């Protein structure tokens, strides 16, 4: 390296300001002439223009609980218990039985006893089986 090269390094030094080589994409190049999105597509599918179909739709109960997971439930296992209980109560209990189960599983301080809610949901399911509703 000459003294002139040391005093005047290349301007782009790995952070190119040229746009992505994919038509109609103006994002900054990250690697091999592609922006990050198209580079990842190229690695994943072999074609930077190929868009894969989206994944499955989110479970409504799980989506409802996601925001509360760490503040109220604390772990994935408790959340899965809650999701299962809510799904069973929603499928096999009428509105009054659903509200009664939630009220019965609520502690005096207002928090929810998820294990008790699951037991009540199991009981509602067994009652539905015995009554011939299933």
PDB file of C-alpha atoms in Angstrom:
ATOM      1  CA  UNK A   1       0.000   0.000   0.000  1.00  0.00           C
ATOM      2  CA  UNK A   2       1.429   3.324  -0.994  1.00  0.00           C
ATOM      3  CA  UNK A   3       1.440   6.413   1.176  1.00  0.00           C
ATOM      4  CA  UNK A   4      -1.139   7.983  -1.140  1.00  0.00           C
ATOM      5  CA  UNK A   5      -3.505   4.995  -0.661  1.00  0.00           C
ATOM      6  CA  UNK A   6      -3.111   5.232   3.119  1.00  0.00           C
ATOM      7  CA  UNK A   7      -3.945   8.927   3.087  1.00  0.00           C
ATOM      8  CA  UNK A   8      -6.932   8.524   0.720  1.00  0.00           C
ATOM      9  CA  UNK A   9      -8.797   5.275   1.587  1.00  0.00           C
ATOM     10  CA  UNK A  10     -11.666   4.108  -0.643  1.00  0.00           C
ATOM     11  CA  UNK A  11     -14.861   6.023   0.052  1.00  0.00           C
ATOM     12  CA  UNK A  12     -17.271   3.094   0.298  1.00  0.00           C
ATOM     13  CA  UNK A  13     -15.204   0.824   2.662  1.00  0.00           C
ATOM     14  CA  UNK A  14     -17.778  -1.984   2.625  1.00  0.00           C
ATOM     15  CA  UNK A  15     -20.833   0.260   2.923  1.00  0.00           C
ATOM     16  CA  UNK A  16     -21.782   0.756  -0.691  1.00  0.00           C
ATOM     17  CA  UNK A  17     -24.230   3.462  -1.621  1.00  0.00           C
ATOM     18  CA  UNK A  18     -25.171   1.749  -4.874  1.00  0.00           C
ATOM     19  CA  UNK A  19     -28.750   0.468  -5.111  1.00  0.00           C
ATOM     20  CA  UNK A  20     -29.731  -3.193  -5.138  1.00  0.00           C
ATOM     21  CA  UNK A  21     -29.338  -4.909  -8.516  1.00  0.00           C
ATOM     22  CA  UNK A  22     -32.978  -6.116  -8.456  1.00  0.00           C
ATOM     23  CA  UNK A  23     -35.223  -3.963 -10.665  1.00  0.00           C
ATOM     24  CA  UNK A  24     -37.326  -1.364  -8.811  1.00  0.00           C
ATOM     25  CA  UNK A  25     -35.403  -1.861  -5.533  1.00  0.00           C
ATOM     26  CA  UNK A  26     -33.521   1.188  -4.343  1.00  0.00           C
ATOM     27  CA  UNK A  27     -32.217  -0.230  -1.056  1.00  0.00           C
ATOM     28  CA  UNK A  28     -28.532  -0.047  -0.241  1.00  0.00           C
ATOM     29  CA  UNK A  29     -26.383  -3.010  -1.307  1.00  0.00           C
ATOM     30  CA  UNK A  30     -25.307  -5.298   1.545  1.00  0.00           C
ATOM     31  CA  UNK A  31     -23.702  -8.266  -0.255  1.00  0.00           C
ATOM     32  CA  UNK A  32     -23.127  -9.520  -3.809  1.00  0.00           C
ATOM     33  CA  UNK A  33     -24.964  -6.588  -5.380  1.00  0.00           C
ATOM     34  CA  UNK A  34     -28.166  -7.261  -3.419  1.00  0.00           C
ATOM     35  CA  UNK A  35     -29.873  -5.528  -0.516  1.00  0.00           C
ATOM     36  CA  UNK A  36     -30.406  -7.514   2.674  1.00  0.00           C
ATOM     37  CA  UNK A  37     -33.956  -8.623   1.761  1.00  0.00           C
ATOM     38  CA  UNK A  38     -33.022  -9.872  -1.704  1.00  0.00           C
ATOM     39  CA  UNK A  39     -29.769 -11.407  -0.474  1.00  0.00           C
ATOM     40  CA  UNK A  40     -31.706 -13.448   2.120  1.00  0.00           C
ATOM     41  CA  UNK A  41     -34.207 -14.536  -0.544  1.00  0.00           C
ATOM     42  CA  UNK A  42     -31.325 -15.581  -2.798  1.00  0.00           C
ATOM     43  CA  UNK A  43     -29.780 -17.664  -0.010  1.00  0.00           C
ATOM     44  CA  UNK A  44     -33.118 -19.206   0.943  1.00  0.00           C
ATOM     45  CA  UNK A  45     -34.637 -19.975  -2.468  1.00  0.00           C
ATOM     46  CA  UNK A  46     -31.916 -19.404  -5.063  1.00  0.00           C
ATOM     47  CA  UNK A  47     -33.874 -16.551  -6.670  1.00  0.00           C
ATOM     48  CA  UNK A  48     -33.911 -13.014  -5.210  1.00  0.00           C
ATOM     49  CA  UNK A  49     -37.355 -12.356  -6.730  1.00  0.00           C
ATOM     50  CA  UNK A  50     -39.089 -15.480  -5.404  1.00  0.00           C
ATOM     51  CA  UNK A  51     -41.439 -14.660  -2.533  1.00  0.00           C
ATOM     52  CA  UNK A  52     -42.569 -17.584  -0.419  1.00  0.00           C
ATOM     53  CA  UNK A  53     -46.149 -17.830   0.756  1.00  0.00           C
ATOM     54  CA  UNK A  54     -46.747 -16.562   4.287  1.00  0.00           C
ATOM     55  CA  UNK A  55     -46.880 -18.994   7.172  1.00  0.00           C
ATOM     56  CA  UNK A  56     -50.026 -20.151   8.949  1.00  0.00           C
ATOM     57  CA  UNK A  57     -52.367 -17.596  10.452  1.00  0.00           C
ATOM     58  CA  UNK A  58     -51.706 -16.948  14.139  1.00  0.00           C
ATOM     59  CA  UNK A  59     -53.827 -18.715  16.735  1.00  0.00           C
ATOM     60  CA  UNK A  60     -56.222 -16.077  18.171  1.00  0.00           C
ATOM     61  CA  UNK A  61     -55.868 -17.316  21.755  1.00  0.00           C
ATOM     62  CA  UNK A  62     -52.081 -17.416  21.532  1.00  0.00           C
ATOM     63  CA  UNK A  63     -51.985 -13.963  19.930  1.00  0.00           C
ATOM     64  CA  UNK A  64     -54.159 -12.604  22.741  1.00  0.00           C
ATOM     65  CA  UNK A  65     -51.846 -14.039  25.365  1.00  0.00           C
ATOM     66  CA  UNK A  66     -48.495 -13.116  23.763  1.00  0.00           C
ATOM     67  CA  UNK A  67     -48.527  -9.617  25.249  1.00  0.00           C
ATOM     68  CA  UNK A  68     -49.234 -10.977  28.712  1.00  0.00           C
ATOM     69  CA  UNK A  69     -46.900 -13.945  28.567  1.00  0.00           C
ATOM     70  CA  UNK A  70     -44.117 -12.696  30.760  1.00  0.00           C
ATOM     71  CA  UNK A  71     -46.043 -10.190  32.858  1.00  0.00           C
ATOM     72  CA  UNK A  72     -48.880 -12.484  33.954  1.00  0.00           C
ATOM     73  CA  UNK A  73     -47.974 -16.056  33.040  1.00  0.00           C
ATOM     74  CA  UNK A  74     -44.226 -16.160  33.353  1.00  0.00           C
ATOM     75  CA  UNK A  75     -43.523 -19.127  31.083  1.00  0.00           C
ATOM     76  CA  UNK A  76     -44.539 -20.905  27.896  1.00  0.00           C
ATOM     77  CA  UNK A  77     -45.910 -23.919  29.770  1.00  0.00           C
ATOM     78  CA  UNK A  78     -48.412 -21.833  31.747  1.00  0.00           C
ATOM     79  CA  UNK A  79     -49.396 -20.000  28.588  1.00  0.00           C
ATOM     80  CA  UNK A  80     -50.039 -23.309  26.796  1.00  0.00           C
ATOM     81  CA  UNK A  81     -52.225 -24.429  29.706  1.00  0.00           C
ATOM     82  CA  UNK A  82     -54.201 -21.182  29.470  1.00  0.00           C
ATOM     83  CA  UNK A  83     -54.590 -21.489  25.688  1.00  0.00           C
ATOM     84  CA  UNK A  84     -55.834 -25.072  25.994  1.00  0.00           C
ATOM     85  CA  UNK A  85     -58.315 -24.149  28.742  1.00  0.00           C
ATOM     86  CA  UNK A  86     -59.674 -21.173  26.801  1.00  0.00           C
ATOM     87  CA  UNK A  87     -60.038 -23.280  23.649  1.00  0.00           C
ATOM     88  CA  UNK A  88     -61.961 -25.981  25.523  1.00  0.00           C
ATOM     89  CA  UNK A  89     -64.199 -23.500  27.309  1.00  0.00           C
ATOM     90  CA  UNK A  90     -64.857 -21.649  24.079  1.00  0.00           C
ATOM     91  CA  UNK A  91     -65.795 -24.838  22.250  1.00  0.00           C
ATOM     92  CA  UNK A  92     -67.835 -26.693  24.875  1.00  0.00           C
ATOM     93  CA  UNK A  93     -69.211 -24.145  27.350  1.00  0.00           C
ATOM     94  CA  UNK A  94     -71.914 -21.544  26.887  1.00  0.00           C
ATOM     95  CA  UNK A  95     -71.286 -17.903  27.804  1.00  0.00           C
ATOM     96  CA  UNK A  96     -72.540 -18.246  31.401  1.00  0.00           C
ATOM     97  CA  UNK A  97     -70.418 -21.342  32.073  1.00  0.00           C
ATOM     98  CA  UNK A  98     -67.433 -19.606  30.488  1.00  0.00           C
ATOM     99  CA  UNK A  99     -67.858 -16.539  32.734  1.00  0.00           C
ATOM    100  CA  UNK A 100     -68.427 -18.735  35.798  1.00  0.00           C
ATOM    101  CA  UNK A 101     -65.236 -20.707  35.137  1.00  0.00           C
ATOM    102  CA  UNK A 102     -63.202 -17.505  34.775  1.00  0.00           C
ATOM    103  CA  UNK A 103     -64.719 -16.103  37.978  1.00  0.00           C
ATOM    104  CA  UNK A 104     -64.059 -19.344  39.880  1.00  0.00           C
ATOM    105  CA  UNK A 105     -60.428 -19.445  38.737  1.00  0.00           C
ATOM    106  CA  UNK A 106     -59.755 -15.825  39.694  1.00  0.00           C
ATOM    107  CA  UNK A 107     -57.903 -15.378  42.987  1.00  0.00           C
ATOM    108  CA  UNK A 108     -58.928 -12.754  45.597  1.00  0.00           C
ATOM    109  CA  UNK A 109     -56.080 -10.486  44.436  1.00  0.00           C
ATOM    110  CA  UNK A 110     -57.429 -10.563  40.851  1.00  0.00           C
ATOM    111  CA  UNK A 111     -54.812 -12.861  39.309  1.00  0.00           C
ATOM    112  CA  UNK A 112     -55.852 -15.947  37.382  1.00  0.00           C
ATOM    113  CA  UNK A 113     -55.168 -19.472  38.641  1.00  0.00           C
ATOM    114  CA  UNK A 114     -54.426 -21.091  35.285  1.00  0.00           C
ATOM    115  CA  UNK A 115     -54.253 -24.643  36.665  1.00  0.00           C
ATOM    116  CA  UNK A 116     -57.695 -24.274  38.219  1.00  0.00           C
ATOM    117  CA  UNK A 117     -59.043 -22.830  34.966  1.00  0.00           C
ATOM    118  CA  UNK A 118     -57.706 -25.889  33.120  1.00  0.00           C
ATOM    119  CA  UNK A 119     -59.355 -28.240  35.648  1.00  0.00           C
ATOM    120  CA  UNK A 120     -62.670 -26.394  35.211  1.00  0.00           C
ATOM    121  CA  UNK A 121     -62.306 -26.602  31.421  1.00  0.00           C
ATOM    122  CA  UNK A 122     -61.649 -30.343  31.690  1.00  0.00           C
ATOM    123  CA  UNK A 123     -64.770 -30.680  33.851  1.00  0.00           C
ATOM    124  CA  UNK A 124     -66.812 -28.720  31.285  1.00  0.00           C
ATOM    125  CA  UNK A 125     -65.532 -31.028  28.554  1.00  0.00           C
ATOM    126  CA  UNK A 126     -66.428 -34.137  30.565  1.00  0.00           C
ATOM    127  CA  UNK A 127     -69.880 -32.670  31.263  1.00  0.00           C
ATOM    128  CA  UNK A 128     -70.388 -32.062  27.550  1.00  0.00           C
ATOM    129  CA  UNK A 129     -69.414 -35.667  26.819  1.00  0.00           C
ATOM    130  CA  UNK A 130     -71.762 -37.020  29.508  1.00  0.00           C
ATOM    131  CA  UNK A 131     -74.639 -34.843  28.283  1.00  0.00           C
ATOM    132  CA  UNK A 132     -74.127 -36.106  24.746  1.00  0.00           C
ATOM    133  CA  UNK A 133     -73.280 -32.665  23.326  1.00  0.00           C
ATOM    134  CA  UNK A 134     -70.141 -34.117  21.768  1.00  0.00           C
TER     135      UNK A 134
END
